[in-house]
């Protein structure tokens, strides 16, 4: 029953997201289209997305509710990191000397699940000034480009993001505290 419920919840979320994107328009004179053809396309898109992400979203088998509750403060923390990184990148772009010291760093994480590794890669890439170049899931190894060594330091030295995600996903040596 858990697997079917997982598929159903994923489909519902994907379809509601499709409706939200279809209803939201940049121009008021071009409203979203909700005729039979467009609704069937939305259902097909939601079904395809559900099939492709069937093991990622709403994995109800492994303490999903704990992971969900732990993810809430992580998402708030990540949004704050994005704000701070935006300010840092804006400063560097507007500074007359453009103080950049680009670097490519490699590091390993205790994360191994597809969802945890995806969260990590996306969190890095969403943070301005850094981008995930490569992930080796077997080793939990990441290769990341940063526009400045200062931006790469928390990933390599402090490992704050890795620790927080290990706590959220209950993986590795950081699964009981953040």
Coordinates of N, CA, C and O in Angstrom, one line a residue:
X1 N 0.8 -1.2 0.0 CA 0.0 0.0 0.0 C 0.9 1.3 0.0 O 0.5 2.3 -0.6
X2 N 2.0 1.2 0.7 CA 2.9 2.4 0.8 C 3.4 2.8 -0.6 O 3.5 4.0 -0.8
X3 N 3.7 1.9 -1.5 CA 4.2 2.2 -2.8 C 3.1 2.9 -3.6 O 3.4 3.9 -4.3
X4 N 1.9 2.4 -3.6 CA 0.8 3.0 -4.3 C 0.5 4.4 -3.8 O 0.3 5.3 -4.6
X5 N 0.5 4.5 -2.5 CA 0.2 5.8 -1.9 C 1.3 6.8 -2.3 O 1.0 8.0 -2.6
X6 N 2.6 6.3 -2.4 CA 3.7 7.2 -2.8 C 3.5 7.7 -4.2 O 3.6 8.9 -4.5
X7 N 3.1 6.8 -5.1 CA 2.8 7.2 -6.5 C 1.6 8.1 -6.6 O 1.7 9.1 -7.3
X8 N 0.6 7.9 -5.9 CA -0.6 8.7 -5.9 C -0.3 10.1 -5.4 O -0.6 11.1 -6.0
X9 N 0.4 10.2 -4.3 CA 0.8 11.5 -3.7 C 1.7 12.3 -4.7 O 1.6 13.5 -4.9
X10 N 2.7 11.6 -5.3 CA 3.6 12.2 -6.2 C 2.8 12.7 -7.4 O 3.0 13.9 -7.9
X11 N 1.9 11.9 -8.0 CA 1.1 12.4 -9.1 C 0.3 13.6 -8.8 O 0.2 14.6 -9.5
X12 N -0.4 13.6 -7.6 CA -1.2 14.7 -7.2 C -0.4 16.0 -7.1 O -0.7 17.1 -7.6
X13 N 0.8 15.9 -6.5 CA 1.7 17.1 -6.3 C 2.1 17.6 -7.7 O 2.1 18.8 -8.0
X14 N 2.5 16.7 -8.6 CA 3.0 17.1 -9.9 C 1.9 17.7 -10.7 O 2.1 18.7 -11.4
X15 N 0.7 17.2 -10.6 CA -0.4 17.7 -11.4 C -0.9 19.1 -10.8 O -1.1 20.0 -11.6
X16 N -0.9 19.2 -9.5 CA -1.2 20.5 -8.9 C -0.1 21.6 -9.3 O -0.5 22.7 -9.5
X17 N 1.1 21.1 -9.3 CA 2.2 22.0 -9.8 C 2.0 22.5 -11.2 O 2.2 23.6 -11.6
X18 N 1.6 21.5 -12.0 CA 1.3 21.8 -13.4 C 0.2 22.9 -13.5 O 0.2 23.8 -14.3
X19 N -0.9 22.6 -12.8 CA -2.0 23.6 -12.8 C -1.5 25.0 -12.3 O -1.9 26.0 -12.9
X20 N -0.7 25.0 -11.3 CA -0.2 26.3 -10.8 C 0.6 27.0 -11.9 O 0.4 28.2 -12.1
X21 N 1.5 26.3 -12.6 CA 2.2 26.9 -13.6 C 1.4 27.3 -14.8 O 1.7 28.3 -15.5
X22 N 0.4 26.5 -15.1 CA -0.5 26.8 -16.2 C -1.4 28.0 -15.9 O -1.7 28.8 -16.8
X23 N -1.8 28.2 -14.7 CA -2.7 29.3 -14.3 C -1.9 30.6 -14.2 O -2.5 31.7 -14.5
X24 N -0.7 30.5 -13.9 CA 0.1 31.7 -13.7 C 0.7 32.2 -15.0 O 1.4 31.4 -15.7
X25 N 0.4 33.4 -15.4 CA 0.8 33.9 -16.6 C 1.5 35.3 -16.4 O 1.1 36.0 -15.5
X26 N 2.5 35.6 -17.2 CA 3.1 36.9 -17.1 C 2.2 38.0 -17.5 O 2.3 39.2 -17.0
X27 N 1.3 37.8 -18.5 CA 0.5 38.8 -19.0 C -1.0 38.5 -18.7 O -1.5 37.4 -19.0
X28 N -1.7 39.5 -18.1 CA -3.1 39.2 -17.7 C -4.0 38.9 -18.9 O -5.0 38.2 -18.7
X29 N -3.7 39.3 -20.1 CA -4.5 39.1 -21.3 C -4.3 37.7 -21.9 O -5.0 37.3 -22.8
X30 N -3.4 36.9 -21.3 CA -3.2 35.5 -21.8 C -3.4 34.5 -20.6 O -2.4 34.0 -20.1
X31 N -4.6 34.3 -20.2 CA -4.9 33.4 -19.1 C -4.5 31.9 -19.4 O -4.4 31.6 -20.6
X32 N -4.3 31.1 -18.4 CA -4.0 29.7 -18.6 C -5.2 29.0 -19.3 O -6.3 29.4 -19.3
X33 N -4.9 28.0 -20.1 CA -5.9 27.2 -20.8 C -6.2 25.9 -20.1 O -5.3 25.1 -19.9
X34 N -7.4 25.7 -19.8 CA -7.9 24.5 -19.1 C -8.9 23.8 -19.9 O -9.9 23.4 -19.3
X35 N -8.7 23.6 -21.2 CA -9.6 22.8 -22.0 C -9.1 21.3 -21.9 O -8.1 21.0 -21.3
X36 N -9.9 20.4 -22.5 CA -9.6 19.0 -22.5 C -8.2 18.7 -23.0 O -7.5 17.8 -22.4
X37 N -7.8 19.3 -24.0 CA -6.4 19.0 -24.6 C -5.3 19.4 -23.6 O -4.4 18.6 -23.3
X38 N -5.4 20.6 -23.0 CA -4.4 21.0 -22.1 C -4.4 20.3 -20.8 O -3.4 19.9 -20.3
X39 N -5.6 19.9 -20.3 CA -5.7 19.1 -19.1 C -5.1 17.7 -19.3 O -4.4 17.2 -18.5
X40 N -5.4 17.1 -20.5 CA -4.8 15.8 -20.7 C -3.3 15.9 -20.9 O -2.6 15.0 -20.5
X41 N -2.8 17.0 -21.4 CA -1.3 17.2 -21.5 C -0.7 17.3 -20.1 O 0.3 16.8 -19.8
X42 N -1.4 18.0 -19.2 CA -1.0 18.1 -17.8 C -1.0 16.8 -17.1 O -0.1 16.5 -16.3
X43 N -2.0 16.0 -17.3 CA -2.1 14.6 -16.7 C -1.0 13.8 -17.2 O -0.3 13.1 -16.5
X44 N -0.7 13.8 -18.5 CA 0.4 13.1 -19.1 C 1.7 13.5 -18.6 O 2.6 12.7 -18.2
X45 N 1.9 14.8 -18.4 CA 3.2 15.3 -17.9 C 3.4 14.9 -16.4 O 4.5 14.5 -16.0
X46 N 2.3 15.0 -15.6 CA 2.4 14.6 -14.2 C 2.6 13.1 -14.1 O 3.4 12.6 -13.3
X47 N 2.0 12.3 -15.0 CA 2.2 10.8 -15.0 C 3.6 10.5 -15.3 O 4.3 9.6 -14.7
X48 N 4.2 11.1 -16.4 CA 5.6 10.9 -16.8 C 6.5 11.3 -15.7 O 7.5 10.5 -15.3
X49 N 6.3 12.4 -15.1 CA 7.2 12.9 -14.0 C 7.1 11.9 -12.8 O 8.1 11.6 -12.1
X50 N 5.9 11.5 -12.5 CA 5.7 10.5 -11.4 C 6.5 9.2 -11.7 O 7.1 8.7 -10.8
X51 N 6.4 8.8 -12.9 CA 7.1 7.5 -13.3 C 8.6 7.7 -13.1 O 9.3 6.9 -12.6
X52 N 9.1 8.9 -13.6 CA 10.6 9.1 -13.6 C 11.1 9.4 -12.2 O 12.3 9.1 -11.9
X53 N 10.3 9.9 -11.3 CA 10.7 10.2 -10.0 C 10.1 9.3 -8.9 O 10.1 9.7 -7.8
X54 N 9.7 8.2 -9.3 CA 9.0 7.3 -8.4 C 9.7 6.9 -7.2 O 9.1 6.6 -6.2
X55 N 11.1 6.9 -7.2 CA 11.8 6.5 -6.0 C 12.4 7.7 -5.3 O 13.2 7.5 -4.3
X56 N 12.1 8.9 -5.7 CA 12.7 10.1 -5.1 C 11.7 10.8 -4.3 O 12.0 11.1 -3.1
X57 N 10.5 11.1 -4.8 CA 9.5 11.9 -4.1 C 8.6 11.0 -3.3 O 8.2 10.0 -3.8
X58 N 8.3 11.4 -2.1 CA 7.3 10.6 -1.2 C 7.7 9.2 -1.1 O 6.9 8.3 -1.3
X59 N 9.0 8.9 -0.7 CA 9.4 7.6 -0.3 C 8.8 7.3 1.1 O 9.4 7.7 2.1
X60 N 7.7 6.7 1.2 CA 7.0 6.5 2.4 C 7.5 5.3 3.3 O 7.0 5.1 4.3
X61 N 8.5 4.7 2.8 CA 9.0 3.5 3.4 C 10.0 3.7 4.6 O 10.1 3.0 5.5
X62 N 10.8 4.8 4.5 CA 11.9 5.0 5.4 C 11.7 6.3 6.3 O 12.4 7.2 6.0
X63 N 10.9 6.3 7.2 CA 10.7 7.4 8.1 C 10.6 8.7 7.4 O 11.3 9.7 7.7
X64 N 9.8 8.7 6.3 CA 9.6 9.9 5.5 C 9.2 11.1 6.3 O 9.6 12.3 6.0
X65 N 8.4 10.9 7.3 CA 7.8 12.1 8.1 C 8.9 12.7 8.9 O 8.9 14.0 9.0
X66 N 9.9 12.0 9.4 CA 11.0 12.5 10.1 C 11.9 13.3 9.2 O 12.3 14.5 9.5
X67 N 12.2 12.8 8.0 CA 13.0 13.5 7.0 C 12.3 14.8 6.6 O 12.9 15.8 6.4
X68 N 11.0 14.7 6.4 CA 10.2 15.9 6.0 C 10.3 17.0 7.0 O 10.6 18.1 6.7
X69 N 10.1 16.6 8.3 CA 10.2 17.6 9.4 C 11.6 18.2 9.5 O 11.8 19.4 9.8
X70 N 12.6 17.3 9.3 CA 14.0 17.8 9.4 C 14.4 18.7 8.2 O 15.3 19.5 8.3
X71 N 13.7 18.5 7.1 CA 14.0 19.3 5.9 C 13.5 20.7 6.0 O 14.1 21.6 5.3
X72 N 12.5 20.9 6.8 CA 11.9 22.3 6.9 C 13.0 23.3 7.3 O 13.2 24.3 6.7
X73 N 13.7 23.1 8.5 CA 14.7 24.0 8.8 C 15.9 24.1 7.9 O 16.5 25.1 7.7
X74 N 16.1 22.9 7.2 CA 17.2 22.9 6.2 C 16.9 23.9 5.0 O 17.7 24.6 4.6
X75 N 15.7 23.8 4.6 CA 15.2 24.6 3.4 C 15.3 26.1 3.8 O 15.8 26.9 3.1
X76 N 14.9 26.4 5.1 CA 15.0 27.8 5.5 C 16.5 28.2 5.6 O 16.8 29.4 5.1
X77 N 17.3 27.4 6.1 CA 18.8 27.7 6.1 C 19.3 27.9 4.7 O 20.1 28.8 4.5
X78 N 19.0 27.0 3.8 CA 19.5 27.1 2.4 C 19.0 28.4 1.8 O 19.8 29.0 1.0
X79 N 17.8 28.8 2.0 CA 17.3 30.0 1.4 C 18.1 31.2 2.0 O 18.4 32.2 1.2
X80 N 18.5 31.2 3.2 CA 19.3 32.2 3.8 C 20.7 32.2 3.2 O 21.2 33.3 2.9
X81 N 21.2 31.0 2.9 CA 22.5 30.9 2.3 C 22.5 31.5 0.9 O 23.4 32.1 0.4
X82 N 21.4 31.3 0.2 CA 21.2 31.8 -1.2 C 21.2 33.4 -1.1 O 21.8 34.0 -1.9
X83 N 20.5 33.9 -0.1 CA 20.5 35.4 0.0 C 21.9 35.9 0.3 O 22.4 36.9 -0.4
X84 N 22.6 35.3 1.2 CA 24.0 35.7 1.5 C 24.9 35.6 0.3 O 25.7 36.5 0.0
X85 N 24.8 34.5 -0.4 CA 25.6 34.3 -1.6 C 25.3 35.3 -2.7 O 26.2 35.8 -3.4
X86 N 24.0 35.6 -2.8 CA 23.6 36.7 -3.8 C 24.3 38.0 -3.5 O 24.8 38.7 -4.4
X87 N 24.3 38.4 -2.2 CA 24.9 39.6 -1.8 C 26.4 39.6 -2.1 O 27.0 40.5 -2.6
X88 N 27.0 38.4 -1.8 CA 28.5 38.3 -2.0 C 28.8 38.4 -3.5 O 29.7 39.1 -3.9
X89 N 28.0 37.7 -4.3 CA 28.3 37.8 -5.8 C 28.0 39.2 -6.3 O 28.8 39.7 -7.2
X90 N 27.0 39.8 -5.8 CA 26.7 41.2 -6.3 C 27.8 42.1 -5.9 O 28.3 43.0 -6.7
X91 N 28.4 42.0 -4.7 CA 29.5 42.8 -4.3 C 30.7 42.6 -5.2 O 31.3 43.5 -5.6
X92 N 31.0 41.3 -5.5 CA 32.1 41.0 -6.4 C 31.9 41.5 -7.8 O 32.9 42.0 -8.4
X93 N 30.7 41.5 -8.3 CA 30.4 42.0 -9.6 C 30.5 43.5 -9.7 O 30.9 44.1 -10.7
X94 N 30.1 44.2 -8.6 CA 30.1 45.6 -8.6 C 31.4 46.3 -8.1 O 31.7 47.4 -8.4
X95 N 32.2 45.5 -7.5 CA 33.5 46.0 -7.0 C 34.4 46.3 -8.2 O 34.5 45.5 -9.2
X96 N 35.1 47.5 -8.2 CA 35.9 47.9 -9.4 C 37.0 46.8 -9.7 O 37.3 46.7 -10.9
X97 N 37.5 46.1 -8.8 CA 38.6 45.1 -9.1 C 38.1 43.7 -9.3 O 38.8 42.8 -9.6
X98 N 36.7 43.5 -9.1 CA 36.1 42.2 -9.2 C 37.0 41.1 -8.5 O 37.6 40.3 -9.1
X99 N 37.0 41.1 -7.2 CA 37.8 40.2 -6.4 C 37.4 38.7 -6.6 O 36.6 38.3 -5.8
X100 N 37.9 38.1 -7.6 CA 37.6 36.7 -7.8 C 38.8 35.8 -7.7 O 39.9 36.2 -8.0
X101 N 38.6 34.6 -7.1 CA 39.7 33.6 -7.0 C 39.1 32.3 -7.3 O 38.8 31.5 -6.4
X102 N 38.7 32.0 -8.5 CA 38.0 30.8 -8.9 C 38.8 29.5 -8.5 O 40.0 29.5 -8.6
X103 N 38.0 28.5 -8.1 CA 38.6 27.3 -7.7 C 37.7 26.1 -8.0 O 36.5 26.3 -8.0
X104 N 38.3 24.9 -8.3 CA 37.5 23.7 -8.4 C 37.9 22.8 -7.2 O 39.1 22.6 -7.0
X105 N 36.9 22.4 -6.4 CA 37.2 21.6 -5.2 C 36.6 20.2 -5.3 O 35.5 20.1 -6.0
X106 N 37.2 19.3 -4.7 CA 36.6 17.9 -4.6 C 36.5 17.6 -3.1 O 37.3 17.9 -2.3
X107 N 35.4 16.9 -2.8 CA 35.2 16.5 -1.4 C 34.2 15.3 -1.4 O 33.5 15.1 -2.3
X108 N 34.2 14.6 -0.3 CA 33.3 13.5 -0.1 C 32.3 13.8 1.0 O 32.6 14.5 1.9
X109 N 31.2 13.2 0.9 CA 30.1 13.3 1.9 C 29.7 12.0 2.4 O 30.0 11.0 1.8
X110 N 29.0 12.0 3.5 CA 28.5 10.7 4.0 C 27.2 10.3 3.3 O 26.6 9.2 3.6
X111 N 26.7 11.2 2.4 CA 25.4 10.9 1.7 C 25.6 9.9 0.7 O 26.5 9.8 -0.1
X112 N 24.6 9.0 0.5 CA 24.6 8.0 -0.5 C 23.3 7.8 -1.3 O 23.3 7.4 -2.4
X113 N 22.2 8.2 -0.6 CA 20.9 8.0 -1.3 C 20.7 8.9 -2.5 O 21.3 10.0 -2.4
X114 N 20.0 8.6 -3.5 CA 19.8 9.4 -4.6 C 19.2 10.8 -4.2 O 19.6 11.8 -4.7
X115 N 18.2 10.7 -3.3 CA 17.5 12.0 -3.0 C 18.5 12.9 -2.2 O 18.5 14.1 -2.4
X116 N 19.3 12.3 -1.3 CA 20.2 13.2 -0.5 C 21.3 13.8 -1.4 O 21.6 15.0 -1.3
X117 N 21.8 13.0 -2.3 CA 22.8 13.5 -3.3 C 22.2 14.5 -4.2 O 22.9 15.5 -4.5
X118 N 21.0 14.3 -4.6 CA 20.3 15.3 -5.5 C 20.1 16.6 -4.7 O 20.3 17.7 -5.2
X119 N 19.7 16.5 -3.4 CA 19.5 17.7 -2.6 C 20.8 18.5 -2.5 O 20.9 19.7 -2.6
X120 N 21.9 17.7 -2.2 CA 23.2 18.3 -2.1 C 23.6 19.1 -3.4 O 24.0 20.2 -3.3
X121 N 23.5 18.3 -4.5 CA 24.0 18.9 -5.8 C 23.1 20.2 -6.1 O 23.7 21.2 -6.5
X122 N 21.8 20.1 -5.9 CA 21.0 21.2 -6.2 C 21.2 22.4 -5.2 O 21.1 23.5 -5.6
X123 N 21.4 22.1 -4.0 CA 21.7 23.1 -3.0 C 23.0 23.9 -3.3 O 23.0 25.1 -3.2
X124 N 24.0 23.2 -3.8 CA 25.2 23.8 -4.2 C 25.0 24.7 -5.4 O 25.4 25.9 -5.4
X125 N 24.3 24.2 -6.4 CA 24.1 24.9 -7.6 C 23.1 26.1 -7.5 O 23.3 27.1 -8.1
X126 N 22.2 25.9 -6.6 CA 21.2 27.0 -6.3 C 21.9 28.2 -5.6 O 21.4 29.3 -5.7
X127 N 23.0 27.9 -4.9 CA 23.7 29.0 -4.2 C 24.6 29.7 -5.2 O 25.5 29.1 -5.7
X128 N 24.3 31.0 -5.4 CA 25.1 31.8 -6.4 C 26.6 31.7 -6.1 O 27.0 31.8 -5.0
X129 N 27.4 31.6 -7.2 CA 28.8 31.5 -7.0 C 29.4 30.1 -7.0 O 30.6 30.0 -7.0
X130 N 28.5 29.1 -6.9 CA 29.0 27.7 -6.9 C 28.1 26.9 -7.8 O 27.0 27.2 -8.0
X131 N 28.7 25.9 -8.4 CA 28.0 25.0 -9.3 C 28.6 23.6 -9.1 O 29.8 23.4 -9.1
X132 N 27.7 22.6 -9.1 CA 28.1 21.2 -9.0 C 28.5 20.8 -10.4 O 27.7 20.9 -11.3
X133 N 29.8 20.3 -10.5 CA 30.3 19.8 -11.8 C 30.0 18.3 -12.0 O 29.6 17.9 -13.0
X134 N 30.3 17.6 -10.9 CA 30.2 16.1 -11.0 C 29.8 15.5 -9.7 O 30.3 16.0 -8.6
X135 N 29.1 14.4 -9.7 CA 28.8 13.7 -8.5 C 29.1 12.2 -8.7 O 28.7 11.7 -9.8
X136 N 29.8 11.6 -7.8 CA 30.1 10.1 -7.9 C 29.3 9.5 -6.7 O 29.7 9.5 -5.6
X137 N 28.1 8.9 -7.0 CA 27.2 8.4 -6.0 C 27.8 7.3 -5.1 O 27.5 7.3 -3.9
X138 N 28.6 6.5 -5.7 CA 29.2 5.4 -5.0 C 30.1 5.8 -3.8 O 30.1 5.2 -2.8
X139 N 30.8 6.9 -4.0 CA 31.7 7.4 -3.0 C 31.2 8.6 -2.3 O 31.8 9.1 -1.3
X140 N 30.1 9.2 -2.8 CA 29.5 10.4 -2.2 C 30.5 11.6 -2.5 O 30.5 12.6 -1.8
X141 N 31.2 11.5 -3.7 CA 32.2 12.5 -4.0 C 31.5 13.6 -4.9 O 30.8 13.3 -5.8
X142 N 31.9 14.8 -4.6 CA 31.4 16.0 -5.4 C 32.6 16.7 -6.0 O 33.6 16.9 -5.3
X143 N 32.4 17.3 -7.1 CA 33.4 18.2 -7.7 C 32.6 19.5 -8.0 O 31.5 19.4 -8.6
X144 N 33.1 20.6 -7.4 CA 32.3 21.8 -7.4 C 33.2 23.0 -7.9 O 34.4 23.0 -7.5
X145 N 32.7 23.9 -8.7 CA 33.4 25.1 -9.1 C 32.8 26.2 -8.3 O 31.6 26.3 -8.1
X146 N 33.7 27.1 -7.7 CA 33.3 28.2 -7.0 C 34.0 29.4 -7.6 O 35.2 29.3 -8.0
X147 N 33.4 30.6 -7.6 CA 34.0 31.8 -8.1 C 35.1 32.4 -7.2 O 35.9 33.2 -7.6
X148 N 35.1 31.9 -5.9 CA 36.0 32.3 -5.0 C 36.3 31.2 -3.9 O 35.3 30.5 -3.6
X149 N 37.5 31.1 -3.4 CA 37.8 30.1 -2.4 C 37.0 30.3 -1.2 O 36.7 29.3 -0.5
X150 N 36.6 31.5 -0.8 CA 35.8 31.8 0.3 C 34.4 31.0 0.2 O 33.9 30.5 1.2
X151 N 33.9 31.0 -1.0 CA 32.6 30.3 -1.2 C 32.8 28.8 -1.1 O 31.8 28.1 -0.8
X152 N 33.9 28.3 -1.4 CA 34.1 26.8 -1.4 C 34.5 26.3 0.0 O 34.3 25.1 0.3
X153 N 35.0 27.2 0.9 CA 35.5 26.8 2.2 C 34.4 26.0 3.0 O 34.7 25.0 3.6
X154 N 33.2 26.5 3.1 CA 32.2 25.8 3.9 C 31.9 24.4 3.4 O 31.6 23.5 4.2
X155 N 32.1 24.1 2.1 CA 31.9 22.8 1.6 C 33.0 21.8 1.9 O 32.8 20.7 2.2
X156 N 34.3 22.4 1.9 CA 35.4 21.5 2.1 C 35.9 21.4 3.5 O 36.2 20.4 4.1
X157 N 35.9 22.6 4.2 CA 36.4 22.6 5.6 C 35.4 22.4 6.6 O 35.4 21.4 7.4
X158 N 34.4 23.3 6.7 CA 33.3 23.2 7.7 C 32.3 22.0 7.4 O 31.8 21.4 8.4
X159 N 32.1 21.8 6.2 CA 31.1 20.7 5.7 C 29.7 20.9 6.4 O 29.0 20.0 6.7
X160 N 29.3 22.2 6.5 CA 28.1 22.5 7.1 C 26.9 21.9 6.4 O 26.0 21.3 6.9
X161 N 26.9 22.1 5.1 CA 25.8 21.6 4.2 C 25.7 20.1 4.3 O 24.6 19.5 4.4
X162 N 26.9 19.4 4.2 CA 26.9 18.0 4.3 C 26.3 17.5 5.6 O 25.5 16.5 5.6
X163 N 26.7 18.1 6.7 CA 26.2 17.7 8.0 C 24.7 17.9 8.1 O 24.0 17.0 8.7
X164 N 24.3 19.0 7.7 CA 22.8 19.3 7.8 C 22.0 18.3 6.9 O 21.0 17.8 7.4
X165 N 22.5 18.0 5.7 CA 21.8 17.0 4.9 C 21.9 15.6 5.4 O 20.9 14.8 5.3
X166 N 23.0 15.3 6.0 CA 23.2 13.9 6.6 C 22.2 13.8 7.7 O 21.6 12.7 7.9
X167 N 21.9 14.9 8.5 CA 21.0 14.9 9.5 C 19.5 14.7 9.0 O 18.7 13.9 9.5
X168 N 19.2 15.5 7.9 CA 17.9 15.4 7.3 C 17.6 14.0 6.8 O 16.5 13.5 7.1
X169 N 18.5 13.4 6.1 CA 18.3 12.1 5.5 C 18.8 10.9 6.3 O 18.7 9.8 5.8
X170 N 19.2 11.2 7.5 CA 19.6 10.1 8.5 C 20.7 9.2 7.8 O 20.5 8.0 7.8
X171 N 21.7 9.8 7.3 CA 22.7 9.1 6.6 C 24.1 9.4 7.2 O 24.3 10.6 7.6
X172 N 25.0 8.5 7.2 CA 26.4 8.7 7.5 C 26.6 9.0 9.0 O 25.7 8.7 9.8
X173 N 27.7 9.6 9.3 CA 28.0 9.8 10.8 C 27.3 11.0 11.4 O 27.5 11.2 12.6
X174 N 26.6 11.8 10.6 CA 25.9 13.0 11.2 C 24.4 12.8 11.3 O 23.7 13.7 11.1
X175 N 24.0 11.6 11.5 CA 22.5 11.3 11.4 C 21.8 11.6 12.6 O 20.5 11.6 12.7
X176 N 22.4 12.0 13.8 CA 21.6 12.2 15.0 C 21.7 13.7 15.4 O 20.9 14.0 16.3
X177 N 22.5 14.5 14.9 CA 22.6 15.9 15.3 C 22.9 16.8 14.1 O 23.5 16.3 13.1
X178 N 22.6 18.1 14.2 CA 22.9 19.0 13.1 C 23.8 20.1 13.6 O 23.8 20.5 14.7

